[in-house]
């Protein structure tokens, strides 16, 4: 009997201990990698996740990100609102703060009900799955082994991280769909705000997505009823566990979803042209052998979570893009209306024969991305490619009223896009070179060529200040010095002239004697030619190079009238030298770069050089102030219409501007009104604007519409009015600082008295001068 008892006792213990031992062995076997590799301590402490690199504005806001598949930017626990954490715990793991990674009560409950009421995974287990094991396999054996690995990893995670760190990691790693990787991207994409700014309704929606981010996705027109029901479940859980009072829950459950869906992609958002320019710059920086990781490998812009702190001011960038968006549709509408009278065989081109138009379009075809893909990717011959441009296709095209779904041939699409005017605009602080705003076009999705730095166009009269500055620096001329406004020629063979050069004034009009200030204000070509004759083109070219002009300029007299093709970037930097007392400061667009841990990898060091004397720079600024007081820029100050009344009504957007503070600037208009420029300066901000079409044969016929004062100046005016309305930007309304030692006379009244007194000028000669 005793032996029987011992046998039964042995069998009982064996029955009890065998499964326990088996389970223990299975877990041990899994922990040493029996079911596949397990993360070691180093991997647990530094889990591998792809992090998007972030472009940050000077005022601390995100301009955009660089990523392949993972648009993830981590946040800290302090950046999560308390109600988001409460919603997560109430819905996903109510005993989170009391278990050690595994909630045995919930696990056994889920097992008894075969998972019908949901799984038994804790937040820590879900993090383990996200980081290391991935989605569950359909094979039951593999799924069990994955689950065992999750248990083990969850326990290890609990040993190495605090509870708050686990919550933060989980929310940072979760994929909320639509490029919303992690809670920060999700908050920005679905609600247009940072996580800390989420309200209870928004937090409940995002926590509801954790069950199935595809099924419960709040993206418009997807599953609004399901999303609302899931949100309400989350709110009910928060009420159940006393995180929210019933009256609050009832109120929120009646609310709509209140989405602010804002997709984040490389072609959308703020400062798209700048971000693409910056991407190219960062690739160069990354390839530099001096910029390597500690292990010697290259940084990856799309996965290493770099933080790029830029000089772009978020508010000013918004204001700049808004100014473009306000002005350009009005300008385009007027252009389309005026083009209705053009022959269809040449429209939208002017001064071209139909044959010349065909040639231009053929050249454009061969330069197009469509031609490149068909030629080199699809290996099509030229004839077949050309024929494809005449076959109608479904496409979505740009319009200022919104994208249009239509059917047209690729050739007609090309002509359609060519008919649009393009803008280029850059705003920079001349005192430190910081670029504050960069608008390379009006819609990056449809017009990807950047007209700030990549695009170079003829600059017209905006080049004349370089001639005047060189003359002032060399000859110590005063704005009150006078020159005859009569036709003037630089003879053949002088300065390398192949033939004599005799520039004409606009409208072929000539007048009396003019002061330098009057001549620049009215963009008088003959006076500029006389200055060029006295100092020579090589002097002007050298000054332009010292002012930061990168493009090669031929040292010939005709450059005085702005024949070179230059970029907005170059011109703004050059003009900034005048505002910065003759000191050139290389434009800066990055303040610093940090790695994902906050270690500084790069910090900007300003590059400056003395170009002009402080006196010459100030006198040049004084001349440019005359442009906005009595020249082509006066509409910045006036309130009444002039001879271009209809142009004011239709295309001079924002008029009247009614600025009263000191402004120095210069308009520019090229031949046939193909390019319109305006560069305006106040003591701590220089902003340049260019407007024109892709092809120079596309332009307004009438100079009232095509001049820089109508094409480009309104963008500057609208932008600066917005800038001045925000006092926190601290954009100056003061006068330009006068040098302590100024030997050149700027007061023309005193200059006249001295001239008469010295006998250099008679009373009659004074009467003949246009001041």
XYZ file of C-alpha atoms in Angstrom, residues 29 82 122 129 140 153 300 323-324 374 390 393 406 418 439 441 474 481-482 551 600 641 645 673 688:
25
model
C 15.849 27.368 -24.973
C -1.073 63.088 -19.938
C 0.917 44.120 -22.645
C 6.878 42.728 -31.281
C 0.803 28.002 -35.446
C 12.073 40.233 -24.638
C 22.353 58.255 -44.045
C 2.765 86.776 -51.124
C 3.548 84.665 -54.181
C 11.499 56.552 -73.013
C 0.921 63.819 -79.919
C -3.543 60.994 -72.300
C -8.066 66.391 -67.974
C 5.277 76.997 -70.459
C 10.604 80.508 -52.603
C 8.596 78.492 -57.480
C 36.896 104.752 -57.456
C 27.102 114.889 -59.439
C 25.574 115.562 -62.843
C 28.560 83.330 -62.828
C 26.782 68.680 -32.753
C -2.942 105.593 -59.781
C -4.066 102.762 -64.044
C 9.631 92.450 -70.677
C 14.926 89.874 -54.088
